[in-house]
Amino acid sequence: MAIHNQDAFLSNVAAHLGRPRRISGVKRPSWSVRPQDRVFAGYSKEELLAVLKKQCQAIHTDVVEVQQSELAEALTDTIKRYRGKTVVVANDKRNALYGLDQFYEQLNKEVDVHIWDAQLGKENQTIAERADIGISFSDITLAESATVTLFNDKHHGRSISLLPKSFIAIIPKSTIVPRLTQAAQQLHASVEKGERVPSCVSFVSGPSNSADIEMNLIVGVHGPIQATYIVVGDK
Amino acid sequence: MSIKLGDLSYQQRIEKGIENDFMREAVSSAQGRFRNGRLTQAEELGDWEDWRQLGSEIRTHTLENIDYYLQQLSEQVSKRGGNVFFATTAEEANAYIEKVIKQKNGKKIVKSKSMVTEEIGLNQHLEKLGAEVVESDLGEWILQLDEDPPSHIVTPALHKNKEQIRKTFAEKRGYDQSDSPEELAAFAREQLRKDFLSADVGITGCNFAIAESGAITLVTNEGNARMVTALPETQITVMGMERIAPTWEDMEVLVSLLTRAAVGQKLTSYVTSYTGARLEGEIDGPDDYHLVIVDNGRSKILGTEFQSALHCIRCAACINVCPVYRHVGGHAYNSIYPGPIGAVLTPLLDGYDDHKELPYASSLCAACTEACPVKIPLHEQLIRHRQIIVEQEKKSPIMEKIMMKGFAQWASTPAAYKLSTKLARTALKPWTKDETIKNGPGPLKGWTDVRDFPAPAKQSFRAWWKERQKGEVRNGNS
Ligand code: SF4
């Protein structure tokens, strides 16, 4: 696609910097300090999980830990707790892996379950807008900030974690890392390898909130009003 | 609106700010909460000084090679199906955005909070065209309904109380519920949801662009920026040209510094990095994407002694510790960038003529410099501004003294002045005789000519602040 006015603009910038324009060959220096690598360095998955759970309290997010065999039950409980009548779910390969395909089929008898379907186009958005609950798997989970990282694509719309009133994230234990640093390293590495980065990477930490009215914390503004994380042991 | 907010004189603005009791209290308590949050988070993160050092190195390297990184960014965006427009002036930026909106026959535009679109006066421009522009950030939406300028970078409606907000909602939108913040927010959610779903064009600012992959990162809590980037078919990002990081790894460090320094959070609820137009088969995200990169006076700052002012990541930490801001509030600066960074940046972007008082709106206590997560020497830059104003405009110390008058007024209680930090104390040493300062440097000179001030306490600002907070808590409980 088009780039307008680039040369004039950047030449002017270079002139102000008092040197010719730099078009190639710029290398990032190695920084004199790297405090980001030291945060929770050497923590086991269990220790990181403890960090995550503690942070969930700070961000008004419920967290439950289950074995794989208990996942369906935990989902049912949470959906009931949120009084969900309609649910929108990412069309994630892990649904099958964790036996959720059958679960959603079953659930569909009592609750309206929509699995994201690229073929349906914009209708997905309309359904997500009406849905009570959105459910996604976390791709990378950041312990420090209790954040789920979502690689949004055609099977996993951005709306799922955004439009419904409630959000449930399923967190495979193996996805837990210390902090944003590790997610950024992974994304940087994939750029270096020439891979295509998702069109949207969403780092989501609990429900939406605002402090814009007299500095009072209001949980639930434009995005979801409540959130639950279900941490599940790996296969 | 441009960078300048109105035509009242500096003196009138200050008086207005000081007279507004609610605002002063709100500012003061917000400063306390923000500052405490920041200190706690900084302590928890550990190595805060190393983090600041890292942030400063990243920003220095990026600005030194800004032409290279902007080129990389624009190429990546273009590769991912986005258009890029480099705008030298505000007019060019507005004209391009206008063209895009006309092409799309856009009638309704939904925006998420962005300083740079305020700076270039985009809303006014679009409204003149007859388009409906909706600000979707809760604070901004409140201000928009009331046609009021923002008073704080992070919480723009800081000067309004909930009863005023309830009244605004009732008058403008027929709201009939209470003034509880939850109910007010639920009403805004419902009202704005319709706008998100029906908007033709979404416009956002940019916290950090990522050069290596053409991604734009937005740091938000409410979720409105995600709506604006996920739902409308046409999307425009407007970024100040300095708001860029070389890689995901650098973005990560800057976001960590920003969320801690701005709101004392480990991360905000949403950190969203999106790239260009949506990919084949995707449903959410724009079909038509435009990135507008704005200079508007920034390049003039490059290569000067003020270059590091462009390192700013807009966290407002300097604002939250500033004793002058505390007293006069955001509107007194008459700029969309208030506080110490506003006092440094506004004259650089908009010239000294309209803003020559700003460098004097500081006690030079250095609390801003100490708070800045990317180590911009703010108070030193303020001193330089003053020197330049005096040199260039041949303003004698007499003039300086006159300017000081407005300043001396707010500082009319020795208590306000006692805010001075350890650093200020060091800086003041040569002028300190016993416990009273005679002829101080800068504004102190003005002050000390008017009256004798007690020398700053030996206690550090941080210690002072903690004690002060304890006092406030006690008061709050009683
Ligand atoms: S100057 Fe520093 S402290 Fe002030 S807003 Fe910018 S980054 Fe934050």
XYZ file of C-alpha atoms and ligand atoms in Angstrom:
721
model
C 0.000 0.000 0.000
C 0.976 3.601 -0.439
C 3.481 5.561 1.625
C 3.189 9.345 1.167
C 5.800 12.081 1.777
C 8.312 9.707 3.277
C 11.467 11.086 1.698
C 10.910 14.766 2.357
C 9.828 14.076 5.902
C 12.693 11.775 6.837
C 15.339 13.874 5.098
C 14.201 16.830 7.156
C 14.478 14.723 10.302
C 17.999 13.636 9.386
C 18.978 17.245 8.620
C 17.891 18.319 12.084
C 19.936 15.507 13.544
C 22.869 16.952 11.586
C 23.798 13.869 9.585
C 22.857 12.016 6.391
C 19.729 9.926 6.445
C 20.120 6.451 7.905
C 18.510 3.891 5.656
C 20.183 0.712 6.840
C 22.735 -0.690 9.195
C 21.324 0.610 12.475
C 21.857 -1.946 15.237
C 20.297 -1.790 18.663
C 23.122 -1.459 21.189
C 23.311 -3.974 23.997
C 21.786 -2.069 26.891
C 23.902 -1.508 29.994
C 21.257 -3.075 32.245
C 18.605 -5.786 31.796
C 16.420 -5.744 34.906
C 13.565 -7.393 33.006
C 15.408 -10.726 32.904
C 15.706 -10.871 36.664
C 12.001 -10.726 37.485
C 10.936 -14.149 38.838
C 14.014 -15.709 37.257
C 14.273 -19.393 38.113
C 10.685 -19.681 39.381
C 8.987 -23.029 38.797
C 5.571 -23.194 37.100
C 4.016 -23.703 40.534
C 5.685 -20.609 41.918
C 4.653 -18.588 38.895
C 1.103 -19.836 39.304
C 1.128 -18.565 42.878
C 2.237 -15.144 41.616
C -0.551 -15.166 39.055
C -3.196 -16.118 41.584
C -2.166 -13.368 43.917
C -2.254 -10.772 41.160
C -5.732 -11.954 40.119
C -7.033 -10.556 43.398
C -5.650 -7.170 42.534
C -7.352 -7.137 39.137
C -10.773 -8.364 40.279
C -10.458 -11.652 38.466
C -11.573 -15.044 39.764
C -9.161 -17.874 39.258
C -9.687 -21.614 39.557
C -7.195 -24.387 39.079
C -8.331 -27.734 37.708
C -7.114 -30.969 36.207
C -7.943 -31.567 32.601
C -10.685 -34.002 33.588
C -12.378 -31.275 35.621
C -12.258 -28.571 32.963
C -15.782 -29.118 31.631
C -17.215 -28.941 35.101
C -15.322 -25.749 35.905
C -16.623 -24.162 32.718
C -20.197 -25.224 33.511
C -19.922 -23.745 36.999
C -18.567 -20.461 35.761
C -21.190 -20.144 33.028
C -23.882 -20.780 35.639
C -22.369 -18.280 38.025
C -22.461 -15.666 35.279
C -26.014 -16.755 34.370
C -24.870 -17.175 30.794
C -27.557 -17.927 28.237
C -25.389 -17.341 25.196
C -21.701 -18.129 24.839
C -19.237 -17.317 22.070
C -16.110 -19.482 21.816
C -12.894 -19.205 19.804
C -12.521 -21.923 17.192
C -9.279 -23.091 18.748
C -7.504 -26.370 17.925
C -7.168 -26.867 21.641
C -10.930 -27.276 21.989
C -10.523 -30.781 20.566
C -7.308 -31.420 22.435
C -8.972 -30.710 25.765
C -12.163 -32.583 24.924
C -14.181 -29.403 24.759
C -15.729 -30.130 21.343
C -18.097 -32.649 22.881
C -18.583 -30.494 25.922
C -19.794 -27.544 23.843
C -22.076 -29.843 21.873
C -23.617 -31.022 25.114
C -23.783 -27.525 26.536
C -25.590 -26.315 23.436
C -28.687 -28.124 24.663
C -29.098 -25.709 27.567
C -27.094 -22.691 26.517
C -26.708 -21.102 23.097
C -23.106 -21.863 22.095
C -21.551 -20.207 19.068
C -18.158 -21.416 17.915
C -16.482 -18.630 15.911
C -16.934 -19.439 12.226
C -14.987 -17.423 9.665
C -17.445 -18.491 6.962
C -20.227 -16.532 8.634
C -18.408 -13.209 8.268
C -19.732 -10.247 10.216
C -22.478 -12.312 11.777
C -19.843 -13.473 14.260
C -19.575 -9.925 15.582
C -23.322 -9.622 15.931
C -23.464 -12.872 17.861
C -20.547 -11.848 20.078
C -22.234 -8.539 20.796
C -25.329 -10.326 22.054
C -23.467 -13.073 23.911
C -23.254 -13.094 27.700
C -19.880 -14.805 27.832
C -16.796 -15.097 25.634
C -14.343 -17.997 26.048
C -10.733 -18.064 24.771
C -7.557 -20.057 25.368
C -4.522 -18.094 26.466
C -1.502 -18.349 24.166
C 1.046 -16.957 26.609
C 0.173 -16.198 30.235
C 2.072 -13.547 32.181
C 2.292 -14.330 35.889
C 3.370 -10.918 37.146
C 0.420 -8.986 35.750
C -2.047 -11.930 35.530
C -2.352 -11.373 31.805
C -3.592 -13.674 29.091
C -2.041 -13.106 25.674
C -4.412 -13.750 22.789
C -3.158 -14.175 19.226
C -6.257 -13.057 17.383
C -6.869 -14.444 13.915
C -9.684 -15.653 11.708
C -10.569 -18.428 14.128
C -10.205 -16.315 17.197
C -11.908 -12.969 16.745
C -10.988 -9.935 18.826
C -14.690 -9.543 19.729
C -14.799 -12.707 21.836
C -12.790 -11.234 24.684
C -14.275 -7.776 24.187
C -17.992 -7.541 23.477
C -19.692 -9.970 25.943
C -20.315 -8.923 29.540
C -18.179 -11.755 30.928
C -14.924 -13.293 29.833
C -13.501 -16.721 30.613
C -9.889 -17.517 29.754
C -8.638 -21.082 29.776
C -4.991 -21.086 30.754
C -2.929 -24.222 30.078
C -0.385 -24.283 32.866
C 2.467 -24.669 30.397
C 1.696 -21.220 28.941
C 2.665 -19.415 32.155
C 5.839 -17.305 31.958
C 7.193 -14.683 34.380
C 6.133 -11.487 32.631
C 5.586 -9.480 29.454
C 9.311 -9.804 28.724
C 9.004 -13.427 27.640
C 6.014 -12.776 25.372
C 7.857 -9.885 23.729
C 10.939 -12.053 23.227
C 8.849 -14.696 21.519
C 7.241 -12.148 19.197
C 10.596 -10.533 18.430
C 12.084 -13.945 17.634
C 9.303 -14.722 15.223
C 9.819 -11.405 13.425
C 13.526 -12.235 13.145
C 12.673 -15.590 11.619
C 10.539 -13.835 9.048
C 7.289 -15.252 10.402
C 4.037 -13.344 10.216
C 3.004 -11.796 13.523
C -0.771 -11.958 14.214
C -2.727 -8.928 13.008
C -3.715 -8.355 16.615
C -1.977 -9.424 19.796
C -4.208 -8.675 22.787
C -2.739 -8.677 26.262
C -5.766 -8.895 28.528
C -5.574 -8.542 32.320
C -8.969 -9.077 33.895
C -12.128 -7.072 33.263
C -12.196 -3.550 31.831
C -12.135 -0.667 34.304
C -11.862 3.070 34.678
C -10.943 5.633 37.293
C -12.272 8.577 35.325
C -15.031 9.538 37.745
C -13.552 11.107 40.856
C -10.725 8.582 40.739
C -13.019 5.805 41.968
C -12.252 2.441 40.457
C -15.178 1.265 38.365
C -14.876 -2.337 37.231
C -16.535 -2.941 33.883
C -16.687 -0.138 31.360
C -16.638 -0.878 27.621
C -15.095 -4.328 27.696
C -16.188 -7.229 29.933
C -17.446 -6.454 33.417
C -16.219 -9.668 35.007
C -13.577 -12.276 34.235
C -12.573 -15.758 35.341
C -9.358 -17.590 34.577
C -9.418 -21.381 34.564
C -5.913 -22.753 34.906
C -5.741 -26.297 33.599
C -3.005 -28.893 34.039
C -1.428 -29.929 30.772
C -1.987 -33.123 28.924
C -8.457 23.505 19.520
C -4.742 23.390 19.048
C -2.025 22.890 21.564
C -3.294 26.119 23.165
C -6.515 25.821 25.095
C -7.836 29.375 25.326
C -7.179 33.074 25.469
C -7.259 33.826 29.182
C -4.003 35.245 30.466
C -1.710 33.151 32.563
C -2.660 35.174 35.594
C -6.399 34.708 35.018
C -5.966 30.997 34.451
C -4.058 30.603 37.651
C -6.657 32.527 39.597
C -9.398 30.395 38.111
C -7.538 27.255 39.044
C -6.863 28.359 42.578
C -10.457 29.436 43.125
C -11.807 26.062 41.996
C -11.783 24.261 45.348
C -13.134 21.011 44.049
C -10.526 20.884 41.375
C -7.721 21.604 43.789
C -8.827 18.873 46.096
C -9.313 16.444 43.239
C -5.901 17.226 41.833
C -4.315 16.898 45.203
C -5.894 13.562 46.013
C -5.261 12.250 42.504
C -1.639 13.225 42.810
C -1.442 11.326 46.065
C -3.068 8.207 44.698
C -1.045 8.199 41.509
C 2.138 8.842 43.339
C 1.560 6.164 45.918
C 0.645 3.686 43.217
C 3.777 4.520 41.347
C 6.014 4.153 44.375
C 4.480 0.815 45.338
C 4.774 -0.564 41.837
C 8.271 0.747 41.426
C 9.279 -0.894 44.668
C 7.622 -4.177 43.730
C 9.258 -4.299 40.368
C 12.600 -3.922 42.084
C 15.628 -2.390 40.418
C 13.581 0.695 39.583
C 16.720 2.689 38.845
C 17.880 0.017 36.397
C 14.507 0.119 34.690
C 14.708 3.875 34.344
C 18.224 3.585 33.004
C 17.075 1.006 30.448
C 14.114 3.161 29.446
C 16.378 6.136 28.995
C 18.866 4.159 26.854
C 16.100 2.814 24.625
C 14.586 6.247 24.114
C 17.983 7.836 23.443
C 18.918 5.247 20.829
C 15.491 5.423 19.185
C 15.456 9.203 18.845
C 19.029 9.241 17.549
C 17.953 6.901 14.771
C 14.376 8.008 14.401
C 14.552 8.372 10.598
C 15.657 4.759 10.268
C 12.966 3.392 12.564
C 10.191 5.446 10.987
C 11.165 4.152 7.586
C 11.151 0.582 8.852
C 7.773 1.126 10.477
C 6.176 2.601 7.378
C 7.465 -0.213 5.186
C 6.111 -2.851 7.549
C 2.707 -1.182 7.766
C 2.567 -0.922 3.994
C 3.473 -4.613 3.656
C 0.570 -5.434 5.916
C -1.961 -3.677 3.758
C -1.860 -0.273 5.461
C -1.368 3.204 4.015
C 1.115 5.561 5.626
C 1.054 9.341 5.470
C 3.924 11.453 6.796
C 2.508 14.827 7.856
C 4.887 17.722 8.445
C 2.179 19.998 9.816
C -1.123 19.693 11.624
C -2.882 20.992 8.489
C -1.392 18.244 6.342
C -2.447 15.600 8.824
C -6.000 16.944 9.040
C -6.280 17.275 5.269
C -5.206 13.669 4.717
C -7.610 12.353 7.334
C -10.360 14.436 5.811
C -9.639 12.939 2.400
C -9.818 9.382 3.737
C -13.092 10.052 5.523
C -14.641 11.691 2.460
C -13.581 8.806 0.248
C -15.309 6.438 2.615
C -18.283 8.741 2.926
C -17.759 8.529 6.683
C -20.467 10.170 8.736
C -19.757 8.839 12.163
C -16.295 8.688 13.652
C -15.469 7.067 16.934
C -12.224 7.931 18.697
C -10.221 6.699 21.635
C -8.199 9.090 23.743
C -5.295 10.630 21.920
C -3.187 13.647 22.811
C -1.855 14.180 19.326
C -5.297 14.519 17.738
C -6.048 17.199 20.344
C -2.759 18.833 19.449
C -3.618 19.064 15.747
C -7.239 20.078 16.413
C -8.634 17.120 14.496
C -12.077 17.050 16.100
C -12.861 20.644 15.259
C -11.650 20.040 11.748
C -13.880 17.016 11.273
C -16.887 18.612 12.880
C -16.618 21.478 10.427
C -17.043 18.902 7.689
C -20.299 17.862 9.279
C -19.070 14.511 10.588
C -20.139 13.311 14.006
C -17.087 12.692 16.186
C -17.528 10.632 19.334
C -14.840 10.501 22.025
C -15.187 7.074 23.622
C -12.836 7.265 26.588
C -15.095 7.784 29.611
C -13.361 10.944 30.818
C -13.128 12.390 27.329
C -16.756 11.572 26.600
C -17.834 13.477 29.696
C -15.749 16.464 28.609
C -17.068 16.250 25.080
C -20.684 16.338 26.230
C -19.802 19.388 28.285
C -17.437 21.018 25.765
C -14.681 21.318 28.318
C -10.927 20.859 27.745
C -9.025 18.059 29.531
C -7.089 18.903 32.688
C -4.880 15.835 33.119
C -3.174 13.509 30.639
C -4.298 10.277 32.270
C -7.626 11.266 33.862
C -8.818 14.160 31.732
C -12.029 14.889 33.655
C -10.256 15.183 36.964
C -11.780 18.593 37.623
C -15.375 17.346 37.504
C -17.255 15.734 40.370
C -19.849 13.014 39.990
C -22.794 15.307 40.589
C -21.608 17.550 37.765
C -21.238 14.459 35.600
C -24.719 13.239 36.482
C -26.125 16.632 35.533
C -24.295 16.637 32.230
C -25.599 13.150 31.393
C -29.130 14.177 32.369
C -29.098 17.381 30.359
C -27.424 16.040 27.268
C -28.591 12.437 27.178
C -31.704 12.176 29.331
C -29.984 10.156 32.064
C -32.307 9.609 35.030
C -30.307 7.552 37.522
C -28.089 8.353 40.491
C -24.616 9.837 40.648
C -22.994 6.530 41.634
C -19.894 6.045 39.460
C -21.027 2.499 38.576
C -24.374 3.654 37.269
C -22.805 6.515 35.408
C -20.309 4.160 33.779
C -22.993 1.611 32.901
C -24.923 4.371 31.168
C -21.852 5.414 29.210
C -21.260 1.772 28.228
C -24.752 1.439 26.857
C -24.681 4.765 25.021
C -21.269 4.294 23.514
C -21.806 0.675 22.504
C -24.225 1.889 19.844
C -21.604 4.303 18.573
C -18.908 1.638 18.340
C -21.185 -0.631 16.337
C -22.401 2.037 13.949
C -19.230 4.067 13.355
C -17.799 4.229 9.844
C -14.323 5.232 10.919
C -12.259 4.591 14.051
C -9.439 6.935 15.047
C -6.873 6.255 17.771
C -3.595 7.685 18.916
C -0.578 5.489 19.551
C 1.377 4.719 22.684
C 4.189 2.875 20.929
C 4.599 1.821 17.343
C 6.835 -1.221 16.871
C 9.161 -0.570 13.936
C 10.190 -4.162 13.271
C 6.679 -5.389 12.583
C 4.562 -2.324 11.892
C 2.380 -2.876 14.950
C 0.708 -0.098 16.919
C 0.452 -0.618 20.667
C -2.329 0.963 22.702
C -2.332 0.885 26.480
C -5.828 1.236 27.961
C -8.121 0.122 30.743
C -11.654 0.697 29.534
C -11.583 -1.365 26.359
C -12.720 1.496 24.126
C -9.530 1.491 22.090
C -10.074 -2.193 21.348
C -13.589 -1.400 20.140
C -12.318 1.405 17.940
C -9.690 -0.845 16.364
C -11.867 -3.970 16.069
C -15.209 -2.742 14.778
C -15.179 0.100 12.180
C -14.276 -0.854 8.599
C -11.892 2.070 8.236
C -9.311 2.828 10.847
C -6.824 5.633 11.226
C -3.961 5.777 13.714
C -2.460 9.190 14.379
C 0.962 9.159 16.026
C 3.458 11.795 17.039
C 6.596 10.805 15.151
C 8.593 10.096 18.312
C 6.182 7.490 19.663
C 8.031 4.469 18.352
C 10.081 1.569 19.691
C 12.497 -0.474 17.571
C 11.272 -3.953 18.558
C 8.706 -5.831 20.617
C 11.337 -6.170 23.323
C 11.787 -2.422 23.601
C 8.046 -1.797 23.501
C 7.761 -4.201 26.409
C 10.136 -2.193 28.581
C 8.446 1.101 27.736
C 4.982 -0.294 28.421
C 6.170 -1.657 31.774
C 7.536 1.771 32.679
C 4.427 3.537 31.425
C 1.828 1.512 33.302
C 3.761 1.702 36.535
C 4.619 5.359 36.318
C 1.218 6.430 35.019
C -1.264 4.526 37.099
C 0.736 2.260 39.380
C -0.503 -0.843 37.592
C 1.641 -3.809 36.564
C -0.113 -3.656 33.230
C -3.326 -1.954 32.245
C -6.320 -4.200 31.526
C -5.580 -3.997 27.849
C -2.345 -3.713 25.972
C -3.223 -4.203 22.334
C -0.806 -4.415 19.407
C -2.457 -4.400 16.014
C -0.925 -4.352 12.580
C -2.327 -2.892 9.368
C -5.545 -4.148 7.825
C -7.182 -7.407 8.906
C -5.869 -10.510 7.203
C -7.752 -12.654 4.714
C -10.688 -14.382 6.373
C -10.544 -12.329 9.554
C -13.734 -10.693 10.769
C -12.582 -8.102 13.294
C -10.277 -5.244 12.487
C -10.408 -2.718 9.624
C -10.510 -3.504 5.953
C -8.931 -0.119 5.213
C -6.068 1.059 7.427
C -4.129 4.331 7.589
C -1.227 5.418 9.748
C -0.607 9.167 9.973
C 2.808 10.117 11.368
C 2.885 13.710 12.628
C 5.874 16.040 12.958
C 4.157 19.373 13.784
C 7.262 20.960 15.246
C 8.910 17.887 16.707
C 11.783 17.669 14.234
C 12.868 21.173 15.268
C 13.603 19.784 18.714
C 15.899 17.089 17.324
C 19.575 17.908 17.453
C 19.011 20.562 20.119
C 19.723 20.458 23.820
C 16.019 19.708 24.296
C 16.050 16.469 22.282
C 15.399 14.352 25.343
C 12.015 16.063 25.797
C 10.983 13.831 22.889
C 11.788 10.785 25.023
C 8.577 11.424 26.957
C 6.234 8.439 27.146
C 3.285 10.546 28.431
C 2.973 8.819 31.780
C 2.146 12.012 33.718
C 4.358 11.018 36.661
C 6.013 14.437 36.561
C 2.582 16.057 36.654
C 1.529 13.951 39.616
C 4.433 15.083 41.756
C 4.470 18.720 40.734
C 3.652 21.136 43.561
C 2.755 23.874 41.093
C 0.321 21.673 39.186
C -1.096 20.638 42.517
C -1.927 24.195 43.288
C -3.074 25.634 39.989
C -4.491 22.571 38.208
C -4.203 21.544 34.573
C -6.052 24.360 32.859
C -3.662 27.037 34.093
C -1.027 25.767 31.656
C -3.278 26.630 28.717
C -1.813 23.712 26.802
C -2.988 20.206 26.137
C 0.299 19.162 27.725
C 0.180 20.377 31.342
C 2.616 20.021 34.228
C 6.404 19.986 33.978
C 6.539 18.165 30.639
C 3.956 20.605 29.298
C 6.052 23.511 30.498
C 9.061 22.062 28.656
C 7.314 20.873 25.506
C 4.710 23.539 24.809
C 7.142 26.411 24.133
C 9.200 24.037 21.956
C 6.226 23.026 19.818
C 4.343 26.307 19.787
C 7.017 28.951 20.361
C 7.775 31.129 23.361
C 5.428 33.964 22.453
C 2.270 32.527 23.942
C 3.919 30.346 26.531
C 6.800 32.222 28.070
C 5.333 32.008 31.556
C 5.302 28.228 31.506
C 8.960 27.639 32.295
C 8.315 29.713 35.400
C 5.491 27.469 36.568
C 7.940 25.368 38.506
C 9.633 25.588 41.844
C 12.660 23.790 40.382
C 12.351 21.306 43.210
C 13.313 18.530 40.744
C 10.581 16.171 41.889
C 9.592 15.841 38.205
C 13.048 14.773 37.138
C 13.231 12.291 39.975
C 9.858 10.806 38.983
C 10.399 10.574 35.240
C 10.652 6.905 34.183
C 12.872 7.743 31.214
C 15.056 10.195 33.103
C 14.313 13.404 31.224
C 16.101 16.235 33.100
C 12.918 18.284 33.220
C 13.895 20.920 35.729
C 17.194 21.524 33.965
C 15.332 22.042 30.717
C 13.055 24.517 32.459
C 16.088 26.457 33.614
C 17.418 26.484 30.056
C 14.098 27.807 28.791
C 14.305 30.637 31.268
C 17.827 31.477 30.218
C 16.790 31.518 26.587
C 13.781 33.694 27.276
C 15.914 36.163 29.176
C 18.698 36.139 26.554
C 16.567 36.228 23.442
C 13.980 38.611 24.585
C 16.430 40.706 26.493
C 14.268 40.428 29.463
C 15.998 41.879 32.425
C 15.752 40.268 35.838
C 13.110 42.902 36.495
C 10.854 41.190 33.941
C 11.592 37.899 35.500
C 10.480 39.303 38.769
C 7.198 40.423 37.298
C 6.573 36.981 35.925
C 7.308 35.633 39.295
C 4.443 37.538 40.777
C 1.779 35.142 39.574
C 3.981 32.440 40.830
C 4.590 34.007 44.180
C 0.880 34.251 44.617
C 0.233 30.569 44.657
C 3.245 30.038 46.768
C 2.005 32.579 49.251
C 2.010 30.036 52.022
C 5.365 28.771 53.199
C 3.727 25.329 53.439
C 3.383 25.087 49.665
C 6.979 25.954 49.335
C 8.121 23.336 51.795
C 7.501 20.771 49.056
C 11.074 21.171 48.014
C 13.067 18.017 47.758
C 16.421 16.950 48.867
C 17.676 17.932 45.427
C 16.271 21.384 45.717
C 17.981 21.666 49.010
C 21.295 20.782 47.467
C 20.701 23.191 44.634
C 19.819 25.934 47.025
C 22.720 25.461 49.366
C 24.816 28.396 48.194
C 21.921 30.733 48.777
C 20.908 29.370 52.100
C 21.834 31.411 55.082
C 20.638 29.968 58.322
C 17.091 28.865 57.719
C 16.073 31.602 55.315
C 16.852 31.963 51.657
C 17.959 35.315 50.344
C 18.322 35.911 46.615
C 17.706 32.460 45.187
C 18.130 31.404 41.567
C 15.300 31.428 39.037
C 11.862 31.873 40.478
C 13.289 31.895 43.945
C 14.871 35.134 43.082
C 11.415 36.525 42.464
C 10.181 34.947 45.596
C 12.942 36.043 47.790
C 12.611 39.568 46.565
C 9.005 39.551 47.616
C 9.491 37.847 50.897
C 11.857 35.594 52.776
C 11.078 31.943 52.517
C 12.187 29.227 54.889
C 14.776 26.937 53.318
C 13.459 23.584 52.146
C 13.241 20.980 54.865
C 16.026 18.454 55.069
C 13.536 15.646 54.582
C 13.444 14.162 51.074
C 10.399 14.603 48.903
C 9.613 10.920 49.129
C 9.722 10.892 52.894
C 7.718 14.066 53.015
C 5.105 12.611 50.701
C 4.697 9.451 52.728
C 4.186 11.430 55.882
C 1.806 13.726 54.210
C -0.277 10.805 52.987
C -0.508 9.444 56.502
C -1.857 12.796 57.556
C -4.423 12.747 54.781
C -5.603 9.283 55.653
C -6.096 10.335 59.229
C -8.034 13.357 58.117
C -10.115 11.212 55.808
C -11.108 8.939 58.652
C -12.008 11.593 61.072
S 8.334 13.820 31.068
Fe 8.770 11.863 32.035
S 7.469 11.831 33.842
Fe 6.665 13.483 32.539
S 5.063 12.510 31.317
Fe 6.945 12.381 30.128
S 7.816 10.382 30.646
Fe 6.298 10.846 32.208
